[in-house]
Coordinates of N, CA and C in Angstrom, one line a residue:
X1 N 0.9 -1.2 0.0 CA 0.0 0.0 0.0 C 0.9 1.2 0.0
X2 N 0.6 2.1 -1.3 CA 1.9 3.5 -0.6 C 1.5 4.4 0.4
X3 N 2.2 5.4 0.5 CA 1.9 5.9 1.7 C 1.0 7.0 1.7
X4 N 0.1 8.0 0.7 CA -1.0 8.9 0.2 C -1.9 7.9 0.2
X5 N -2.0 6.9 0.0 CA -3.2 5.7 -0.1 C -3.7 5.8 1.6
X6 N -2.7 5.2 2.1 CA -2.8 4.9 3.5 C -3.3 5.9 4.4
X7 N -2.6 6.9 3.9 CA -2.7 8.5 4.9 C -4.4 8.9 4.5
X8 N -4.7 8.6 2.8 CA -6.3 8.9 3.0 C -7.1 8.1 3.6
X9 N -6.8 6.9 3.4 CA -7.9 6.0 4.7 C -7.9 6.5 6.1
X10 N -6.7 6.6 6.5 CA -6.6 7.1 7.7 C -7.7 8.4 8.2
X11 N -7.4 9.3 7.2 CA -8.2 10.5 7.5 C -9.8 10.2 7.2
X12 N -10.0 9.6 5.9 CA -11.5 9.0 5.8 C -12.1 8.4 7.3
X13 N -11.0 7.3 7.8 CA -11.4 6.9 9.3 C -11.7 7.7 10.2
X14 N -10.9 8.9 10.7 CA -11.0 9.6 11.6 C -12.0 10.9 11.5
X15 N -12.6 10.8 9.9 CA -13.7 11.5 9.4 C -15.1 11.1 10.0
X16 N -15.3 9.3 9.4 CA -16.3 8.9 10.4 C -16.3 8.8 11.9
X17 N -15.6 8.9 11.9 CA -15.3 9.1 14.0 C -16.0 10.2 14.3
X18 N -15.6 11.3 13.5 CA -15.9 12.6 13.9 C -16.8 12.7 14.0
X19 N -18.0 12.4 12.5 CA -19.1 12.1 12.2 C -20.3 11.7 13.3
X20 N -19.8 10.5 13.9 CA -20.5 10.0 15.1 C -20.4 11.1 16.1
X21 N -19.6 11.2 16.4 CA -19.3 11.5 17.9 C -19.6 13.0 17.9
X22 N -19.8 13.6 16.9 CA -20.1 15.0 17.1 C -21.8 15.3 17.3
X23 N -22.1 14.3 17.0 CA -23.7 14.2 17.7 C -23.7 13.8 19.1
X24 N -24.2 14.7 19.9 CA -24.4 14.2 21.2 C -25.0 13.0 21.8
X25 N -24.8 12.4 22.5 CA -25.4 11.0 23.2 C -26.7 11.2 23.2
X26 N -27.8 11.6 23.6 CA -28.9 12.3 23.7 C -29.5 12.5 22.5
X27 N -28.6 13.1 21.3 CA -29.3 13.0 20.1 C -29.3 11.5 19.6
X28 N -28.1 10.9 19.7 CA -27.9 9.4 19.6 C -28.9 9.0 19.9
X29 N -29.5 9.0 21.1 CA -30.4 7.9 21.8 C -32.0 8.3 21.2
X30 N -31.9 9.4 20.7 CA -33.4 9.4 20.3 C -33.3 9.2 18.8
X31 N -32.5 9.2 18.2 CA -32.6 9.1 16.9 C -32.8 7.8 16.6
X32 N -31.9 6.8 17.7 CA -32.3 5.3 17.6 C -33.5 4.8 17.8
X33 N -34.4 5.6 19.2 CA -35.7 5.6 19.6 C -36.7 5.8 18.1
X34 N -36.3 6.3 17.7 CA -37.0 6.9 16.1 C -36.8 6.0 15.6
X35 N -36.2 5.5 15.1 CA -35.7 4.8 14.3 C -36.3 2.7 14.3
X36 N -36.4 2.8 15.7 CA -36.6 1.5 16.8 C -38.4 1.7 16.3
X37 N -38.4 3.0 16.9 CA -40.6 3.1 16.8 C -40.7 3.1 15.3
X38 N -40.0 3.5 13.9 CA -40.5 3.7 12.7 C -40.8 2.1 12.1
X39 N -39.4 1.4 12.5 CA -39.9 0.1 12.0 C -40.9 -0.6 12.6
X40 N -41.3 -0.7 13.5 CA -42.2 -1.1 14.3 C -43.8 -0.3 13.9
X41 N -43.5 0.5 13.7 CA -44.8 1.2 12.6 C -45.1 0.7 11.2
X42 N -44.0 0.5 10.6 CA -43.9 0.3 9.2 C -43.7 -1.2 9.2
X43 N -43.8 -2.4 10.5 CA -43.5 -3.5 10.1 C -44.6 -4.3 10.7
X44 N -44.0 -4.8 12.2 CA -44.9 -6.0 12.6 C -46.0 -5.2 12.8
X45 N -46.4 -3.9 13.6 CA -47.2 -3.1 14.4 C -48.3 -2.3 13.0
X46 N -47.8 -2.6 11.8 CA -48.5 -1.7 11.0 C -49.9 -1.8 11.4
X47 N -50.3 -2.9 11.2 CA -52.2 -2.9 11.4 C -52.6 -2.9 12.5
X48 N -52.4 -2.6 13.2 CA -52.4 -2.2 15.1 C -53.6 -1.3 14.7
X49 N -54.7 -1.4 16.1 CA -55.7 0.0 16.0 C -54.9 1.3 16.1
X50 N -55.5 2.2 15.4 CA -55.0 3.3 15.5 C -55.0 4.0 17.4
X51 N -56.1 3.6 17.7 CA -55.7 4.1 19.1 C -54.3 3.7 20.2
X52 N -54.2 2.5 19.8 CA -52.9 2.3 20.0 C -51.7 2.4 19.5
X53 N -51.6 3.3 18.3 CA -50.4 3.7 17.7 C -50.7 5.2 18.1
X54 N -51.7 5.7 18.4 CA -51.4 7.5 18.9 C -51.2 7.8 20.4
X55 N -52.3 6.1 21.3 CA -51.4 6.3 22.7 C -49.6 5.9 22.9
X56 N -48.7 4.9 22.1 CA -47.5 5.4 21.9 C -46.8 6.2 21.6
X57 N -47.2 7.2 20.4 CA -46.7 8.6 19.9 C -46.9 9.5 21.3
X58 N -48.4 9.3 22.0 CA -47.8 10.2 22.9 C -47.4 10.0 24.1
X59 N -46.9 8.9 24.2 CA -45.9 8.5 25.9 C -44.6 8.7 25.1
X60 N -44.5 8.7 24.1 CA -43.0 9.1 23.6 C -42.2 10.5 24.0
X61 N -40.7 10.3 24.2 CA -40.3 11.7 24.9 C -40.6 12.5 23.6
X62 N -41.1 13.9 23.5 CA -41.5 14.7 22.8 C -40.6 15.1 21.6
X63 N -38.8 15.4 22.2 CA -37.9 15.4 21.2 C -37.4 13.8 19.9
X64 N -37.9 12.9 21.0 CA -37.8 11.6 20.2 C -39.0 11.6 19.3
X65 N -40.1 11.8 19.3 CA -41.6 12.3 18.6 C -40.8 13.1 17.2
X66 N -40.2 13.9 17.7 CA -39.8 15.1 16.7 C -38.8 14.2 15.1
X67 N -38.1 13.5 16.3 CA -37.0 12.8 15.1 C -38.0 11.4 14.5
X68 N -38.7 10.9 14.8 CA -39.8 9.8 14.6 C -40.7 10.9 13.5
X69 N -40.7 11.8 13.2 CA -40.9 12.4 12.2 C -40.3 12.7 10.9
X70 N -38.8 13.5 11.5 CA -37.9 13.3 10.7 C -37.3 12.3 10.0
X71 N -37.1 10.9 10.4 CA -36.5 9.7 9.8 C -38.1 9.6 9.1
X72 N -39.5 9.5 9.8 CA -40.9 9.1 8.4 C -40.5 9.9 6.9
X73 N -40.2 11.4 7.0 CA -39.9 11.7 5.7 C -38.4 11.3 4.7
X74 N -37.3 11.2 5.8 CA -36.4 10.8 4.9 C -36.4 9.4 4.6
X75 N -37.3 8.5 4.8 CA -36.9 7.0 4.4 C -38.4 7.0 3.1
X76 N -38.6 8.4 3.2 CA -39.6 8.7 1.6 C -38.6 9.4 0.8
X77 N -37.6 9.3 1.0 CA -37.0 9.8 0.3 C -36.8 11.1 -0.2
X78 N -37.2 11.6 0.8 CA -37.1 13.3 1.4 C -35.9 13.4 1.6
X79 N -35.4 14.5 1.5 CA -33.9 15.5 2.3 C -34.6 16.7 3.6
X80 N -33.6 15.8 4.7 CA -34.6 16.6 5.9 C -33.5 18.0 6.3
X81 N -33.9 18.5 7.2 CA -32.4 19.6 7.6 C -33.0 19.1 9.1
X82 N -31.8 18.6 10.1 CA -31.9 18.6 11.5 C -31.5 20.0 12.1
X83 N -32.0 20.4 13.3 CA -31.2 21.6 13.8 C -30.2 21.3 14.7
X84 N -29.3 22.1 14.6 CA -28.3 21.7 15.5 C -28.4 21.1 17.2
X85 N -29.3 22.0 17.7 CA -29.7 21.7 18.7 C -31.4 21.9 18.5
X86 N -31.8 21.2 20.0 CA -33.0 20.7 20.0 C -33.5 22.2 20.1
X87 N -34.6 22.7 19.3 CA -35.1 24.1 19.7 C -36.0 24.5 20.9
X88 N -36.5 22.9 21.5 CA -37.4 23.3 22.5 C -39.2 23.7 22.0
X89 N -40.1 24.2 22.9 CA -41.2 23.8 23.2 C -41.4 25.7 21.8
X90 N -42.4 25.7 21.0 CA -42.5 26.6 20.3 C -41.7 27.4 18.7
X91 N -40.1 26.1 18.5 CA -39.6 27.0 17.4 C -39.4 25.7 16.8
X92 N -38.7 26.1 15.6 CA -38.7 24.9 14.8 C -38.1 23.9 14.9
X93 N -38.9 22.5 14.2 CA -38.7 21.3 15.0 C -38.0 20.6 13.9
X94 N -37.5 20.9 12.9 CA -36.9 20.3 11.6 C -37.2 20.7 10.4
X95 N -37.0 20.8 9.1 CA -37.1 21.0 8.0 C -37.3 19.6 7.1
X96 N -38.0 19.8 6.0 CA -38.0 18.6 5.4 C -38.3 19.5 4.0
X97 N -37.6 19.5 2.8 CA -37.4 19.7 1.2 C -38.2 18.7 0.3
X98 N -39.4 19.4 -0.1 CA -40.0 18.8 -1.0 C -40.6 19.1 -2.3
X99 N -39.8 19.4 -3.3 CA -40.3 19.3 -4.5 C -39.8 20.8 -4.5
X100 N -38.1 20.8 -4.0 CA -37.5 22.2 -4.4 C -37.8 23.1 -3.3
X101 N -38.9 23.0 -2.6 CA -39.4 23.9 -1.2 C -38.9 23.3 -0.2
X102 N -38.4 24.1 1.1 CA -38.2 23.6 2.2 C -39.5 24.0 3.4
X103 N -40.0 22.8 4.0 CA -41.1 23.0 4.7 C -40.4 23.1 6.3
X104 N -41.1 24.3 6.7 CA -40.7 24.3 8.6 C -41.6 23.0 9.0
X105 N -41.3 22.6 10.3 CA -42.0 21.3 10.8 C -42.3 21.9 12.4
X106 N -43.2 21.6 12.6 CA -43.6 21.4 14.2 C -43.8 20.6 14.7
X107 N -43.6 19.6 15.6 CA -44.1 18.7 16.0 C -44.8 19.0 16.9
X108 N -46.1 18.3 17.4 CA -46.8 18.2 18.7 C -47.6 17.2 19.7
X109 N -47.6 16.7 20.4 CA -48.1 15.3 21.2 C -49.5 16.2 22.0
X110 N -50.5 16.1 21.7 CA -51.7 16.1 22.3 C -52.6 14.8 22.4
X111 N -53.2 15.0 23.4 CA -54.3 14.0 23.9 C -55.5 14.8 23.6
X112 N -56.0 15.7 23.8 CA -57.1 16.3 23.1 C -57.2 17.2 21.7
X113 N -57.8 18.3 21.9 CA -57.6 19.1 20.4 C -56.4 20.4 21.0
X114 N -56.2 20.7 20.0 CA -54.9 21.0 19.6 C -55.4 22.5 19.8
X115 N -54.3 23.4 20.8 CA -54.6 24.8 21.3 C -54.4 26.0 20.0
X116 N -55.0 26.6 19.0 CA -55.4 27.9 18.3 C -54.2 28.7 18.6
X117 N -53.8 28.7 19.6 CA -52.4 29.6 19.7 C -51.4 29.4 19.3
X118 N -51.7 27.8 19.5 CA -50.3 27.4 18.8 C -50.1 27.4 17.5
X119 N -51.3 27.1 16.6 CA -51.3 27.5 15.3 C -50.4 28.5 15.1
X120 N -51.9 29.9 15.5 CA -51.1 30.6 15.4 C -49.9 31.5 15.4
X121 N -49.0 31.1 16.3 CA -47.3 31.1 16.2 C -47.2 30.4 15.1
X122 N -47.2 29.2 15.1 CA -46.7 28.6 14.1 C -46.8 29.7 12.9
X123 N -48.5 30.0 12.3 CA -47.8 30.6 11.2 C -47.3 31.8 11.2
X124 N -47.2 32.7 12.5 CA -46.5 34.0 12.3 C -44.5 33.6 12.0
X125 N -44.4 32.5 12.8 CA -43.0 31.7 12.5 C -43.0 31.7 11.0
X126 N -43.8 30.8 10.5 CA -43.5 30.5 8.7 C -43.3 31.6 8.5
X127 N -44.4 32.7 8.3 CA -44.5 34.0 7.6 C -43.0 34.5 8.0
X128 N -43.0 34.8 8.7 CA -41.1 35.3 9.2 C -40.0 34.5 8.6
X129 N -40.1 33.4 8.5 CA -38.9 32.4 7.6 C -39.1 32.8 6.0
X130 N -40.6 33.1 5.7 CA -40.8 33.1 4.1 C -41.1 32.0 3.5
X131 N -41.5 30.8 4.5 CA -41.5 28.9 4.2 C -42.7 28.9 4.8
X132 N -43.2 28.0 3.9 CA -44.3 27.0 4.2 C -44.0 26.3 5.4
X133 N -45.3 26.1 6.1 CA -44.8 24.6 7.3 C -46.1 23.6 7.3
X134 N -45.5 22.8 8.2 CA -46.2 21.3 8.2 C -46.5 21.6 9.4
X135 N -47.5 21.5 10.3 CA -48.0 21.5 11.8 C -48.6 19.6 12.1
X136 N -47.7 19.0 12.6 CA -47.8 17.6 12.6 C -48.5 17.3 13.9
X137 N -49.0 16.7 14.7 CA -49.8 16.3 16.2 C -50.5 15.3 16.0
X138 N -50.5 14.7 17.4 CA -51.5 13.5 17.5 C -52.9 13.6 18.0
X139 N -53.4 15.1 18.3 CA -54.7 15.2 19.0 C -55.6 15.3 18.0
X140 N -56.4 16.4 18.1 CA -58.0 16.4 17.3 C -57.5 18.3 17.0
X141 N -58.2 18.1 15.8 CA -58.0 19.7 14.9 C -59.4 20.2 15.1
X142 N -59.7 21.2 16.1 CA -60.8 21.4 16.8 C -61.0 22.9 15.5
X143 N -62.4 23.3 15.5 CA -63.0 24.5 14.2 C -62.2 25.9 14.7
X144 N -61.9 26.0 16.0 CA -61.3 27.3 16.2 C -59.4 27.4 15.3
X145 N -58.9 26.0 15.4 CA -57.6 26.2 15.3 C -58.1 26.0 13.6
X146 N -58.5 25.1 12.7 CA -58.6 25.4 11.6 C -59.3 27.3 10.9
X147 N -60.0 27.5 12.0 CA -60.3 29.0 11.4 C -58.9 29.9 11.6
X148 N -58.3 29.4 12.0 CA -56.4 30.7 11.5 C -56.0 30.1 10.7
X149 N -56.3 28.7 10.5 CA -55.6 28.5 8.9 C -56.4 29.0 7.7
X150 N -57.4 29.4 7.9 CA -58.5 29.7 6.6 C -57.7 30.8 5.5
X151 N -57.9 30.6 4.7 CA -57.1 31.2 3.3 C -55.5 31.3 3.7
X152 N -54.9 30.0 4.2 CA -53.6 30.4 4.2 C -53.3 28.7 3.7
X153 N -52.7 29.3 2.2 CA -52.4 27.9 1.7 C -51.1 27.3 2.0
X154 N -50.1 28.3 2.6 CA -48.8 27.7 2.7 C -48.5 26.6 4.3
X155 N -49.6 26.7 5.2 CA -50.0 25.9 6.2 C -50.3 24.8 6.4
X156 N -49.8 23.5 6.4 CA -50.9 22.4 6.7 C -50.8 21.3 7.8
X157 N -51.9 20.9 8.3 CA -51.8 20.5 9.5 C -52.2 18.9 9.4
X158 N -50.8 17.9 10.2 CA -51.0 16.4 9.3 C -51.6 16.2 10.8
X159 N -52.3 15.3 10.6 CA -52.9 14.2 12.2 C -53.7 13.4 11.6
X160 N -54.0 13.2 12.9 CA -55.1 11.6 12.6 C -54.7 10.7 11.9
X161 N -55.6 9.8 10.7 CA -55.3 9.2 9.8 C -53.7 9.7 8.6
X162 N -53.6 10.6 8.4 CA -52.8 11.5 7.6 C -51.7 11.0 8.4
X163 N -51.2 11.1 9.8 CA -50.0 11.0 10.3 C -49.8 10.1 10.1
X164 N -50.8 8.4 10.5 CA -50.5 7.0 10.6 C -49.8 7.0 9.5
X165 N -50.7 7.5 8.4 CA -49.9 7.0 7.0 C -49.0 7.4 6.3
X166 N -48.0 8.7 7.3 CA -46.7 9.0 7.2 C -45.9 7.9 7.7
X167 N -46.5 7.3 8.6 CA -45.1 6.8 9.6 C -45.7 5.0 9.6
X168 N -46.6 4.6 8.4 CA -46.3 3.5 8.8 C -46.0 3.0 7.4
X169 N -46.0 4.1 6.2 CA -45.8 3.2 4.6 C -46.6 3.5 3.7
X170 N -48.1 3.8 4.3 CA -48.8 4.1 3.2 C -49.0 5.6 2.1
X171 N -49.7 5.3 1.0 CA -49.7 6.3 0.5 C -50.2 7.9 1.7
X172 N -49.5 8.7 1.0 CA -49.4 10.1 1.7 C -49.2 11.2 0.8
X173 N -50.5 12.1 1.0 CA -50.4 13.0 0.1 C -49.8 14.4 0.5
X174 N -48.6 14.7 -0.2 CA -47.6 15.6 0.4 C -48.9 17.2 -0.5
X175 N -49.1 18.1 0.0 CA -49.6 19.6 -1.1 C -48.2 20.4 -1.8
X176 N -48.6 21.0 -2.7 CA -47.6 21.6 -3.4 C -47.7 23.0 -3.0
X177 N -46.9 23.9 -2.6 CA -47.1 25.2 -2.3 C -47.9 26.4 -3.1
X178 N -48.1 25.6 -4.3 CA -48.5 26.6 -5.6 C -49.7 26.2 -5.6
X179 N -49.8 24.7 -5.1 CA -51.3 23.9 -5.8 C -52.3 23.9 -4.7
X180 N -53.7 23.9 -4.6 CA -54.5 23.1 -3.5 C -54.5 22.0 -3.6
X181 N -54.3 21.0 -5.0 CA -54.7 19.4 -4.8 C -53.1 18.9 -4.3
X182 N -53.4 17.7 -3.1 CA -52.0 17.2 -3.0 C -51.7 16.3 -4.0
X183 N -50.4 16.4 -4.0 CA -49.9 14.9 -5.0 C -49.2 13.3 -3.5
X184 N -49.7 12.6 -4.3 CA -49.7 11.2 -3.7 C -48.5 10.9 -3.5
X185 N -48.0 10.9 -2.6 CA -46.6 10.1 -2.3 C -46.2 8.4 -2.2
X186 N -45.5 7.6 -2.4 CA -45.9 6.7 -1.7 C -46.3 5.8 -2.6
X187 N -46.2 4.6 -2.6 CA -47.4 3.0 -3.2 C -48.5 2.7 -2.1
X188 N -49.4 2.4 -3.2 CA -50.5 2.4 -2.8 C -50.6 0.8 -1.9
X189 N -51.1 0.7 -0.9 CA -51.9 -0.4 0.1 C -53.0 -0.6 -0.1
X190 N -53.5 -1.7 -1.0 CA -54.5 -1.8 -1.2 C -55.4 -2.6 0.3
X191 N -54.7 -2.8 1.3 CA -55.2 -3.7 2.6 C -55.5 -2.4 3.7
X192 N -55.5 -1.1 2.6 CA -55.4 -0.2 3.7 C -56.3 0.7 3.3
X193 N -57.3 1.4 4.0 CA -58.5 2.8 3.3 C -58.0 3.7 3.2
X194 N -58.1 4.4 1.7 CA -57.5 5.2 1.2 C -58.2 7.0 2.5
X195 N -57.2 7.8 2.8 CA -57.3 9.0 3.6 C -58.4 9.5 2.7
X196 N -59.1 10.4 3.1 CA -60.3 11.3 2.4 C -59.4 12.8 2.4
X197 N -59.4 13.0 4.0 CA -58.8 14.5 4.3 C -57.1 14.5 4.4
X198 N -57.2 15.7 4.6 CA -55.4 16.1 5.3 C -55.3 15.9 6.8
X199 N -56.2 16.2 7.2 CA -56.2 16.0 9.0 C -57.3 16.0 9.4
X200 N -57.4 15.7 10.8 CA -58.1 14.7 11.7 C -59.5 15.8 12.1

């Protein structure tokens, strides 16, 4: 082996090292957590009642929820952007690139319907970035919080049925920023009922 051969393995080695290790343990551990719950969504657990796949999403730690999101779009074959650090309760929870656009992401774990205020941040957030976002949760999209999304097409809010069928395989209809009709993501399940709406 000469010795520029050797010296680049060496540095390619100490590249992946870095790679690893410059993610924090903590990010480590939930990204595996993600990773651990996506297959188990997408495999043995797929046909589980849905009540039982939203009471797991929400005993899950909230930042592991966040990346259990993240890994559903990139194993569609999305390009996501992680943030460096965890942004905490109200700013953005990840990025996901779809069709040339980059979408803000929120994640949220509710047991009932989903608080109007929060919407609302959310889309004063987008409006301030200049980006569309995704408002993702497990609760109920109660008529107050849909009335702040009204005439705002760069908004959209995934739950209910819509979420399952992010994160367990099935077809999922991503919207285009330009368009109202979504386009279908995804192969179709025919052992599975096709979504009507965007959310719950």
């Amino acid at each position: 082996m000469t010795p520029p051969l050797s010296i680049l393995l060496i540095v390619a080695f100490l590249f992946l090292i870095y790679r690893h290790y410059r993610v924090p343990i903590r990010h480590r551990w939930r990204r595996r957590q993600a990773r651990e719950m996506l297959a188990q969504f997408s495999g043995r657990d797929r046909h589980q009642p849905a009540v039982l796949h939203f009471s797991r999403l929400r005993a899950m730690d909230a930042l592991a929820f966040e990346e259990l999101l993240l890994e559903a779009f990139e194993r569609r074959g999305f390009r996501i952007i992680r943030n460096h650090r965890y942004s905490g309760d109200g700013g953005i929870d990840g990025q996901v690139v779809i069709a040339g656009r980059t979408w803000l992401i929120q994640a949220k774990r509710y047991a009932g319907a989903i608080r109007p205020e929060h919407v609302r941040d959310f889309t004063a957030l987008c409006s301030r970035h200049d980006q569309p976002g995704l408002f993702i949760h497990t609760g109920r999209t109660g008529g107050q919080s849909r009335e702040v999304l009204a005439g705002l097409a760069d908004i959209e809010i995934i739950s209910g049925q819509r979420l399952l069928a992010l994160l367990t395989g099935a077809p999922f209809a991503v919207p285009s920023r330009m368009s109202n009709s979504p386009s279908q993501l995804g192969k179709a399940d025919p052992s599975r009922p096709q979504d009507r709406g965007w959310s719950s």
